[in-house]
Short mmCIF file of C-alpha atoms and ligand atoms in Angstrom, two decimals:
data_model
loop_
_atom_site.label_atom_id
_atom_site.label_comp_id
_atom_site.label_asym_id
_atom_site.label_seq_id
_atom_site.Cartn_x
_atom_site.Cartn_y
_atom_site.Cartn_z
CA UNK A 1 14.99 -21.91 -14.63
CA UNK A 2 11.62 -23.60 -14.83
CA UNK A 3 8.79 -22.50 -17.21
CA UNK A 4 7.25 -19.16 -16.10
CA UNK A 5 3.54 -19.55 -15.27
CA UNK A 6 1.10 -16.86 -16.26
CA UNK A 7 -1.98 -15.95 -14.27
CA UNK A 8 -5.03 -13.77 -14.69
CA UNK A 9 -6.87 -12.21 -11.72
CA UNK A 10 -10.68 -11.29 -11.87
CA UNK A 11 -11.96 -8.95 -9.26
CA UNK A 12 -15.71 -9.50 -9.43
CA UNK A 13 -18.23 -7.00 -7.96
CA UNK A 14 -20.22 -4.04 -9.30
CA UNK A 15 -19.17 -1.95 -6.43
CA UNK A 16 -15.62 -2.09 -7.84
CA UNK A 17 -16.79 -0.19 -10.92
CA UNK A 18 -18.09 2.77 -8.99
CA UNK A 19 -16.00 5.83 -8.16
CA UNK A 20 -15.76 4.99 -4.53
CA UNK A 21 -14.36 1.46 -4.34
CA UNK A 22 -11.22 0.02 -5.56
CA UNK A 23 -10.03 -3.50 -5.97
CA UNK A 24 -7.21 -4.16 -3.52
CA UNK A 25 -7.44 -7.96 -3.43
CA UNK A 26 -5.51 -8.30 -6.71
CA UNK A 27 -2.46 -6.60 -5.18
CA UNK A 28 -2.28 -9.21 -2.40
CA UNK A 29 -3.00 -12.03 -4.93
CA UNK A 30 -0.22 -10.81 -7.10
CA UNK A 31 2.21 -10.63 -4.24
CA UNK A 32 1.41 -14.20 -3.16
CA UNK A 33 1.56 -15.61 -6.77
CA UNK A 34 4.94 -13.89 -7.29
CA UNK A 35 6.32 -15.81 -4.34
CA UNK A 36 5.78 -18.92 -6.50
CA UNK A 37 7.32 -17.37 -9.51
CA UNK A 38 3.83 -16.97 -11.17
CA UNK A 39 3.61 -13.84 -13.26
CA UNK A 40 0.28 -11.95 -13.36
CA UNK A 41 -0.28 -10.92 -16.89
CA UNK A 42 -3.82 -9.81 -16.90
CA UNK A 43 -6.19 -8.27 -14.30
CA UNK A 44 -9.82 -7.62 -14.97
CA UNK A 45 -12.59 -5.80 -12.81
CA UNK A 46 -15.92 -7.12 -13.81
CA UNK A 47 -19.35 -6.15 -12.42
CA UNK A 48 -21.81 -8.72 -11.09
CA UNK A 49 -22.80 -9.51 -14.85
CA UNK A 50 -23.10 -13.00 -16.09
CA UNK A 51 -22.46 -12.34 -19.82
CA UNK A 52 -19.38 -10.05 -19.27
CA UNK A 53 -17.91 -12.43 -16.78
CA UNK A 54 -18.40 -15.57 -19.02
CA UNK A 55 -16.95 -13.87 -21.96
CA UNK A 56 -13.94 -12.44 -20.27
CA UNK A 57 -13.28 -15.90 -18.47
CA UNK A 58 -13.30 -17.71 -21.78
CA UNK A 59 -10.81 -15.36 -23.32
CA UNK A 60 -8.55 -15.36 -20.32
CA UNK A 61 -8.43 -19.07 -20.07
CA UNK A 62 -6.72 -19.19 -23.49
CA UNK A 63 -3.93 -16.93 -22.35
CA UNK A 64 -3.04 -18.16 -18.89
CA UNK A 65 -2.58 -21.35 -16.90
CA UNK A 66 -4.16 -19.98 -13.68
CA UNK A 67 -7.18 -17.77 -13.18
CA UNK A 68 -7.94 -16.51 -9.69
CA UNK A 69 -11.37 -14.98 -8.90
CA UNK A 70 -12.08 -12.76 -5.87
CA UNK A 71 -15.76 -11.82 -5.00
CA UNK A 72 -19.19 -12.84 -6.17
CA UNK A 73 -19.53 -15.95 -3.96
CA UNK A 74 -22.22 -14.48 -1.66
CA UNK A 75 -25.60 -15.94 -1.15
CA UNK A 76 -27.58 -13.37 -3.18
CA UNK A 77 -28.77 -13.47 -6.74
CA UNK A 78 -26.20 -10.89 -7.79
CA UNK A 79 -23.37 -13.21 -6.73
CA UNK A 80 -22.63 -14.94 -9.99
CA UNK A 81 -19.08 -16.16 -10.06
CA UNK A 82 -19.74 -19.69 -8.97
CA UNK A 83 -22.50 -20.20 -11.60
CA UNK A 84 -20.61 -18.46 -14.38
CA UNK A 85 -17.38 -20.42 -13.89
CA UNK A 86 -19.38 -23.74 -13.62
CA UNK A 87 -21.11 -22.91 -16.84
CA UNK A 88 -18.03 -22.08 -18.85
CA UNK A 89 -16.13 -25.13 -17.50
CA UNK A 90 -19.23 -27.39 -18.20
CA UNK A 91 -19.27 -28.63 -14.71
CA UNK A 92 -22.86 -28.91 -13.21
CA UNK A 93 -23.33 -27.63 -9.78
CA UNK A 94 -24.55 -29.84 -7.01
CA UNK A 95 -25.23 -29.06 -3.33
CA UNK A 96 -22.52 -30.24 -0.90
CA UNK A 97 -24.33 -31.39 2.24
CA UNK A 98 -21.24 -30.88 4.41
CA UNK A 99 -21.13 -27.14 3.40
CA UNK A 100 -24.99 -26.70 3.98
CA UNK A 101 -24.47 -28.26 7.44
CA UNK A 102 -21.59 -25.91 8.27
CA UNK A 103 -23.51 -22.95 7.08
CA UNK A 104 -26.47 -23.93 9.36
CA UNK A 105 -24.08 -24.29 12.28
CA UNK A 106 -22.48 -20.92 11.55
CA UNK A 107 -25.90 -19.27 11.22
CA UNK A 108 -26.95 -20.70 14.69
CA UNK A 109 -23.70 -19.88 16.25
CA UNK A 110 -24.05 -16.23 15.26
CA UNK A 111 -27.33 -16.19 17.18
CA UNK A 112 -29.76 -15.77 14.34
CA UNK A 113 -33.16 -17.54 14.73
CA UNK A 114 -33.61 -20.55 12.60
CA UNK A 115 -34.43 -21.47 9.82
CA UNK A 116 -31.42 -20.22 7.75
CA UNK A 117 -32.81 -18.49 4.55
CA UNK A 118 -32.92 -20.84 1.69
CA UNK A 119 -30.60 -18.53 -0.55
CA UNK A 120 -27.67 -19.25 1.77
CA UNK A 121 -27.60 -22.65 0.22
CA UNK A 122 -26.32 -21.20 -2.91
CA UNK A 123 -22.96 -21.10 -1.08
CA UNK A 124 -23.08 -24.83 -0.81
CA UNK A 125 -23.22 -25.41 -4.53
CA UNK A 126 -20.09 -26.94 -5.68
CA UNK A 127 -19.05 -27.59 -9.49
CA UNK A 128 -18.40 -31.26 -10.25
CA UNK A 129 -14.82 -32.20 -9.61
CA UNK A 130 -14.13 -29.03 -7.68
CA UNK A 131 -12.15 -29.02 -4.42
CA UNK A 132 -13.62 -27.00 -1.52
CA UNK A 133 -11.32 -24.40 0.20
CA UNK A 134 -12.31 -23.87 3.89
CA UNK A 135 -13.08 -20.23 4.86
CA UNK A 136 -12.27 -19.74 8.63
CA UNK A 137 -13.52 -16.07 8.65
CA UNK A 138 -16.77 -16.20 6.65
CA UNK A 139 -19.55 -18.30 5.20
CA UNK A 140 -18.53 -18.60 1.54
CA UNK A 141 -16.15 -21.39 0.96
CA UNK A 142 -13.60 -21.13 -1.88
CA UNK A 143 -13.29 -23.46 -4.80
CA UNK A 144 -10.34 -25.06 -6.66
CA UNK A 145 -10.88 -26.45 -10.14
CA UNK A 146 -8.04 -28.23 -11.98
CA UNK A 147 -8.35 -29.00 -15.70
CA UNK A 148 -5.46 -30.32 -17.50
CA UNK A 149 -4.73 -26.90 -19.06
CA UNK A 150 -5.87 -24.53 -16.33
CA UNK A 151 -6.42 -24.06 -12.67
CA UNK A 152 -9.23 -21.88 -11.59
CA UNK A 153 -9.51 -20.59 -8.06
CA UNK A 154 -12.61 -18.94 -6.65
CA UNK A 155 -12.22 -16.87 -3.43
CA UNK A 156 -14.65 -14.67 -1.47
CA UNK A 157 -14.25 -10.83 -1.77
CA UNK A 158 -13.75 -9.66 1.86
CA UNK A 159 -9.95 -9.29 2.24
CA UNK A 160 -9.92 -10.85 5.73
CA UNK A 161 -11.54 -14.00 4.27
CA UNK A 162 -9.58 -14.13 1.07
CA UNK A 163 -6.13 -13.55 2.62
CA UNK A 164 -5.65 -16.59 4.81
CA UNK A 165 -7.31 -18.82 2.24
CA UNK A 166 -4.93 -17.70 -0.46
CA UNK A 167 -1.87 -17.98 1.87
CA UNK A 168 -2.90 -21.57 2.56
CA UNK A 169 -3.15 -22.34 -1.08
CA UNK A 170 0.26 -20.79 -1.77
CA UNK A 171 1.99 -23.02 0.75
CA UNK A 172 0.00 -26.06 -0.44
CA UNK A 173 -1.77 -26.95 -3.63
CA UNK A 174 -0.64 -23.96 -5.69
CA UNK A 175 2.94 -24.60 -4.70
CA UNK A 176 2.66 -28.23 -5.73
CA UNK A 177 1.03 -27.37 -9.04
CA UNK A 178 3.08 -24.37 -10.06
CA UNK A 179 6.57 -24.85 -8.42
CA UNK A 180 8.94 -22.61 -10.22
CA UNK A 181 11.54 -19.86 -9.79
CA UNK A 182 10.53 -17.18 -7.18
CA UNK A 183 10.10 -13.68 -8.12
CA UNK A 184 11.55 -11.63 -5.30
CA UNK A 185 11.00 -7.81 -5.05
CA UNK A 186 12.43 -4.97 -3.09
CA UNK A 187 11.05 -1.37 -2.92
CA UNK A 188 13.38 1.52 -2.52
CA UNK A 189 11.96 5.01 -1.88
CA UNK A 190 13.68 8.31 -2.58
CA UNK A 191 12.82 11.81 -1.46
CA UNK A 192 14.09 15.20 -2.55
CA UNK A 193 14.67 14.55 -6.05
CA UNK A 194 12.71 14.58 -9.44
CA UNK A 195 11.96 11.50 -11.34
CA UNK A 196 13.73 12.31 -14.72
CA UNK A 197 16.99 13.23 -13.02
CA UNK A 198 16.93 10.23 -10.80
CA UNK A 199 16.28 7.95 -13.83
CA UNK A 200 19.20 9.60 -15.62
CA UNK A 201 21.42 9.07 -12.52
CA UNK A 202 20.53 5.48 -12.36
CA UNK A 203 20.80 4.63 -16.05
CA UNK A 204 24.35 3.09 -15.86
CA UNK A 205 23.13 0.83 -13.05
CA UNK A 206 20.19 -0.33 -15.18
CA UNK A 207 22.39 -1.38 -17.88
CA UNK A 208 24.58 -3.42 -15.54
CA UNK A 209 21.50 -5.17 -14.04
CA UNK A 210 20.19 -6.15 -17.44
CA UNK A 211 23.37 -8.02 -18.32
CA UNK A 212 23.67 -9.87 -14.87
CA UNK A 213 22.60 -13.52 -14.66
CA UNK A 214 19.78 -13.52 -13.67
CA UNK A 215 18.91 -10.04 -14.65
CA UNK A 216 17.58 -7.55 -12.07
CA UNK A 217 14.52 -5.63 -13.43
CA UNK A 218 13.87 -2.05 -12.31
CA UNK A 219 10.70 0.10 -12.50
CA UNK A 220 10.71 3.77 -11.46
CA UNK A 221 7.56 5.40 -10.43
CA UNK A 222 6.97 8.96 -9.31
CA UNK A 223 4.42 9.62 -6.65
CA UNK A 224 3.66 12.83 -4.65
CA UNK A 225 6.69 13.94 -2.80
CA UNK A 226 8.58 10.68 -3.42
CA UNK A 227 9.95 8.26 -6.09
CA UNK A 228 9.67 4.66 -5.91
CA UNK A 229 12.15 2.22 -7.44
CA UNK A 230 10.96 -1.32 -7.69
CA UNK A 231 13.67 -3.99 -8.11
CA UNK A 232 12.89 -7.68 -8.87
CA UNK A 233 14.79 -10.64 -9.78
CA UNK A 234 13.69 -14.32 -10.65
CA UNK A 235 15.81 -16.97 -9.18
CA UNK A 236 15.57 -20.60 -8.04
CA UNK A 237 16.74 -19.71 -4.50
CA UNK A 238 15.40 -16.94 -2.38
CA UNK A 239 18.81 -16.37 -0.65
CA UNK A 240 20.42 -15.73 -4.18
CA UNK A 241 17.68 -13.29 -4.96
CA UNK A 242 18.09 -11.45 -1.67
CA UNK A 243 21.87 -11.22 -2.16
CA UNK A 244 21.37 -9.70 -5.61
CA UNK A 245 18.65 -7.19 -4.56
CA UNK A 246 20.88 -6.15 -1.56
CA UNK A 247 23.82 -5.56 -3.89
CA UNK A 248 21.65 -3.54 -6.39
CA UNK A 249 20.24 -1.47 -3.43
CA UNK A 250 23.78 -0.62 -2.32
CA UNK A 251 24.69 0.48 -5.77
CA UNK A 252 21.55 2.80 -5.75
CA UNK A 253 22.58 4.27 -2.41
CA UNK A 254 26.08 4.88 -3.70
CA UNK A 255 24.59 7.07 -6.45
CA UNK A 256 21.79 8.78 -4.67
CA UNK A 257 23.16 8.97 -1.11
CA UNK A 258 20.83 9.93 1.78
CA UNK A 259 18.01 10.78 -0.68
CA UNK A 260 17.25 7.06 -0.59
CA UNK A 261 15.22 6.82 2.63
CA UNK A 262 14.49 3.11 2.43
CA UNK A 263 15.63 -0.04 0.66
CA UNK A 264 13.13 -2.22 2.37
CA UNK A 265 9.81 -0.75 1.26
CA UNK A 266 9.20 1.32 4.46
CA UNK A 267 7.21 4.58 4.60
CA UNK A 268 8.81 7.84 5.43
CA UNK A 269 6.92 8.00 8.71
CA UNK A 270 8.15 4.52 9.72
CA UNK A 271 11.81 5.53 8.91
CA UNK A 272 11.40 8.74 11.01
CA UNK A 273 9.87 6.65 13.85
CA UNK A 274 12.93 4.16 13.79
CA UNK A 275 15.36 7.12 13.88
CA UNK A 276 13.64 8.65 16.92
CA UNK A 277 13.73 5.36 18.76
CA UNK A 278 17.27 4.76 17.87
CA UNK A 279 18.24 8.10 19.18
CA UNK A 280 15.90 7.94 22.27
CA UNK A 281 14.16 11.21 21.28
CA UNK A 282 10.58 12.30 21.75
CA UNK A 283 8.72 14.66 19.50
CA UNK A 284 5.90 17.21 19.49
CA UNK A 285 4.37 19.01 16.65
CA UNK A 286 2.59 22.29 16.00
CA UNK A 287 0.74 22.20 12.73
CA UNK A 288 -1.12 24.86 10.91
CA UNK A 289 -1.90 24.31 7.23
CA UNK A 290 -1.37 20.53 7.43
CA UNK A 291 -4.16 20.30 9.99
CA UNK A 292 -2.50 17.41 11.85
CA UNK A 293 -1.50 15.46 8.80
CA UNK A 294 2.10 15.16 9.87
CA UNK A 295 0.94 13.72 13.24
CA UNK A 296 -1.65 11.55 11.53
CA UNK A 297 1.05 9.88 9.40
CA UNK A 298 3.35 9.53 12.43
CA UNK A 299 0.67 7.84 14.33
CA UNK A 300 -0.04 5.36 11.49
CA UNK A 301 3.05 3.60 12.65
CA UNK A 302 2.46 1.09 15.48
CA UNK A 303 4.39 1.95 18.61
CA UNK A 304 4.56 5.61 17.87
CA UNK A 305 3.52 6.31 21.53
CA UNK A 306 7.19 5.61 22.23
CA UNK A 307 8.26 8.83 20.87
CA UNK A 308 5.23 11.00 19.83
CA UNK A 309 4.16 13.11 22.93
CA UNK A 310 1.86 15.83 21.72
CA UNK A 311 0.56 17.65 18.78
CA UNK A 312 -1.30 20.93 18.61
CA UNK A 313 -3.23 22.18 15.41
CA UNK A 314 -2.95 25.95 15.79
CA UNK A 315 -4.84 27.24 12.78
CA UNK A 316 -5.47 30.80 13.83
CA UNK A 317 -2.99 33.44 14.73
CA UNK A 318 -4.61 33.64 18.20
CA UNK A 319 -4.18 29.97 18.77
CA UNK A 320 -0.51 30.15 17.83
CA UNK A 321 -0.12 32.79 20.56
CA UNK A 322 -2.25 31.21 23.17
CA UNK A 323 -1.12 27.56 22.77
CA UNK A 324 2.50 27.98 21.66
CA UNK A 325 3.43 31.34 23.03
CA UNK A 326 4.20 32.75 19.55
CA UNK A 327 4.72 36.54 20.00
CA UNK A 328 2.00 38.39 18.24
CA UNK A 329 4.60 40.90 17.14
CA UNK A 330 6.44 38.20 15.09
CA UNK A 331 3.10 37.45 13.26
CA UNK A 332 2.47 41.07 12.67
CA UNK A 333 5.99 41.75 11.40
CA UNK A 334 6.80 38.64 9.33
CA UNK A 335 3.40 37.06 8.63
CA UNK A 336 1.98 33.79 9.96
CA UNK A 337 3.80 31.99 7.08
CA UNK A 338 7.37 32.94 7.79
CA UNK A 339 10.64 31.33 9.03
CA UNK A 340 10.33 33.27 12.23
CA UNK A 341 6.79 32.08 12.96
CA UNK A 342 7.52 28.46 12.01
CA UNK A 343 10.51 28.50 14.31
CA UNK A 344 8.60 29.97 17.25
CA UNK A 345 5.93 27.24 16.71
CA UNK A 346 8.56 24.53 16.81
CA UNK A 347 10.24 25.96 19.87
CA UNK A 348 6.90 26.66 21.54
CA UNK A 349 5.58 23.02 21.17
CA UNK A 350 8.84 21.62 22.17
CA UNK A 351 8.89 23.59 25.33
CA UNK A 352 5.25 23.01 25.95
CA UNK A 353 5.54 19.17 25.71
CA UNK A 354 8.97 19.16 27.32
CA UNK A 355 10.50 17.04 24.57
CA UNK A 356 13.70 17.00 22.57
CA UNK A 357 12.32 17.60 19.13
CA UNK A 358 9.71 20.33 18.16
CA UNK A 359 8.24 20.62 14.66
CA UNK A 360 6.28 23.63 13.27
CA UNK A 361 4.45 23.77 9.96
CA UNK A 362 2.84 26.89 8.55
CA UNK A 363 1.71 27.58 4.99
CA UNK A 364 -0.89 28.58 2.48
CA UNK A 365 -2.75 25.46 1.12
CA UNK A 366 -4.99 27.58 -1.15
CA UNK A 367 -6.86 28.07 -3.47
CA UNK A 368 -7.13 31.51 -1.62
CA UNK A 369 -4.80 33.51 0.52
CA UNK A 370 -1.77 33.70 -1.66
CA UNK A 371 0.14 36.82 -2.48
CA UNK A 372 2.88 37.80 -4.99
CA UNK A 373 5.60 37.33 -2.31
CA UNK A 374 3.95 34.20 -0.77
CA UNK A 375 1.91 32.40 -3.44
CA UNK A 376 -0.48 29.52 -2.69
CA UNK A 377 1.68 26.53 -1.93
CA UNK A 378 4.22 28.36 0.14
CA UNK A 379 4.92 26.30 3.22
CA UNK A 380 7.54 26.77 5.99
CA UNK A 381 8.73 23.91 8.11
CA UNK A 382 10.90 24.33 11.17
CA UNK A 383 12.49 21.70 13.36
CA UNK A 384 13.92 22.56 16.72
CA UNK A 385 16.33 20.09 18.28
CA UNK A 386 18.82 20.30 21.22
CA UNK A 387 21.75 21.41 19.14
CA UNK A 388 20.17 22.55 15.94
CA UNK A 389 17.30 24.65 14.72
CA UNK A 390 16.47 24.44 11.06
CA UNK A 391 13.84 26.04 8.95
CA UNK A 392 13.01 25.96 5.21
CA UNK A 393 10.55 27.41 2.94
CA UNK A 394 8.94 25.20 0.23
CA UNK A 395 6.92 26.01 -2.83
CA UNK A 396 4.51 23.24 -3.81
CA UNK A 397 2.24 23.23 -6.72
CA UNK A 398 -1.14 21.37 -6.89
CA UNK A 399 -4.43 21.50 -5.15
CA UNK A 400 -5.07 21.97 -1.53
CA UNK A 401 -4.79 18.20 -0.58
CA UNK A 402 -1.58 17.87 -2.67
CA UNK A 403 -0.07 20.88 -0.94
CA UNK A 404 -0.87 19.48 2.39
CA UNK A 405 0.53 16.08 1.51
CA UNK A 406 3.71 17.51 0.12
CA UNK A 407 4.04 19.68 3.21
CA UNK A 408 3.82 16.63 5.46
CA UNK A 409 6.29 14.73 3.28
CA UNK A 410 8.77 17.58 3.45
CA UNK A 411 8.38 17.99 7.21
CA UNK A 412 9.12 14.27 7.68
CA UNK A 413 11.97 14.29 5.32
CA UNK A 414 13.57 17.31 7.02
CA UNK A 415 13.18 15.51 10.32
CA UNK A 416 14.69 12.30 8.84
CA UNK A 417 17.78 14.12 7.53
CA UNK A 418 18.39 15.94 10.73
CA UNK A 419 17.99 12.77 12.89
CA UNK A 420 20.36 10.92 10.58
CA UNK A 421 23.08 13.47 10.87
CA UNK A 422 22.78 12.96 14.65
CA UNK A 423 23.23 16.44 16.13
P1 AMP B 501 -18.46 -10.63 -2.29
O1 AMP B 501 -17.55 -11.88 -2.10
O2 AMP B 501 -18.70 -10.26 -3.69
O3 AMP B 501 -19.71 -10.70 -1.49
O4 AMP B 501 -17.59 -9.35 -1.62
C1 AMP B 501 -17.99 -8.76 -0.45
C2 AMP B 501 -17.12 -7.67 -0.02
O5 AMP B 501 -15.79 -7.82 -0.21
C3 AMP B 501 -17.37 -6.30 -0.89
O6 AMP B 501 -18.35 -5.54 -0.54
C4 AMP B 501 -15.99 -5.52 -0.69
O7 AMP B 501 -16.07 -4.89 0.57
C5 AMP B 501 -15.06 -6.64 -0.44
N1 AMP B 501 -14.38 -6.92 -1.80
C6 AMP B 501 -14.85 -7.55 -2.93
N2 AMP B 501 -13.89 -7.55 -3.87
C7 AMP B 501 -12.82 -6.89 -3.46
C8 AMP B 501 -11.58 -6.56 -3.97
N3 AMP B 501 -11.31 -6.94 -5.24
N4 AMP B 501 -10.76 -5.78 -3.32
C9 AMP B 501 -11.07 -5.42 -2.05
N5 AMP B 501 -12.21 -5.66 -1.46
C10 AMP B 501 -13.12 -6.45 -2.12
MG1 MG B 502 -20.08 -8.94 -4.52
#
């Protein structure tokens, strides 16, 4: 196996240090670098700050052979990446007339009246010896600088500009410069179990994987309503990696059974959608406490119109009666959050939409409205199918949003299990 290359990623932009924005580019960059067997060992989020950026870049250069920057290549004074990198590397900046001409053409093509503002020409400044990377979706070109010890890549921040540029680098210059063993990953997701118990059950598998050649690494992560198991292997051939990961996934399925809802990184809503398509069934939902979240997640999947027919958010008791035909006596006797009402909602929406599968969700998201018998976090889910009606009461903990999400997760998981069993 060839030498493992180490990379650092810099996400540049002061907006990425506020509470409202997050750096997502580095995830895509990591995925792409891993394809070439390059490990990301360091990620930094830095504001539009010359000193901080220069200092961090100097440090990173001593630790890695590749540094990828995203952001800070814009035309304004607070876009500092190009200048800082040129400064640290001691490569003077000079205007590239070809880029300036392309910028002017782009400016006119977009219908702006000439002349183009002078500060746009900052984007045409290129450090000595750098290679220019074309940007098909924006004005700022990328840059590639190869020293003997390091490669530095500068890419614009907007994801739709960065992604195709990086993809082109990965199949071209980056591949030539850093060819090595590929790092291949697979994401397994598990519902209906807790992390510690899952980890314990998988312990014997981990030990076997560690000893295999090459070893399979595993990382377990608990998220709300699901557990994620990331498997990865570094091999010369992609086929060999795929074979090893497929074998490891089967071992996990043998231990955890149908609690594993995907071995291919799918979401729960994707899996439910595939099952509905496979079985040729259509679905309708009646949601109360989830406010349409289950439906929203189902519609996140492209092509969901093939099976999702209708959804009704019936928040009040009156609406449950008016829109779903829930008998007011049921609500008066058992309460709006009860098996009886959830089942009536599922049956009601199924009949209303004339479909094969009806789902009802009713619960108490909090923080108010709980009682001793039905505390905040109590959620009842019912699924009504041709040969089977099922309802279940859950007790979730957490804030309102978390209760809503867990309720949607449990509703989707209940559906998945019933659809799998094929009644
Ligand atoms: P810039 O190249 O610095 O002008 O970035 C422009 C825009 O790209 C920002 O306003 C963000 O919307 C987006 N952006 C920049 N950096 C990132 C990042 N690391 N992850 C996701 N989006 C980003
Ligand atoms: Mg910026």
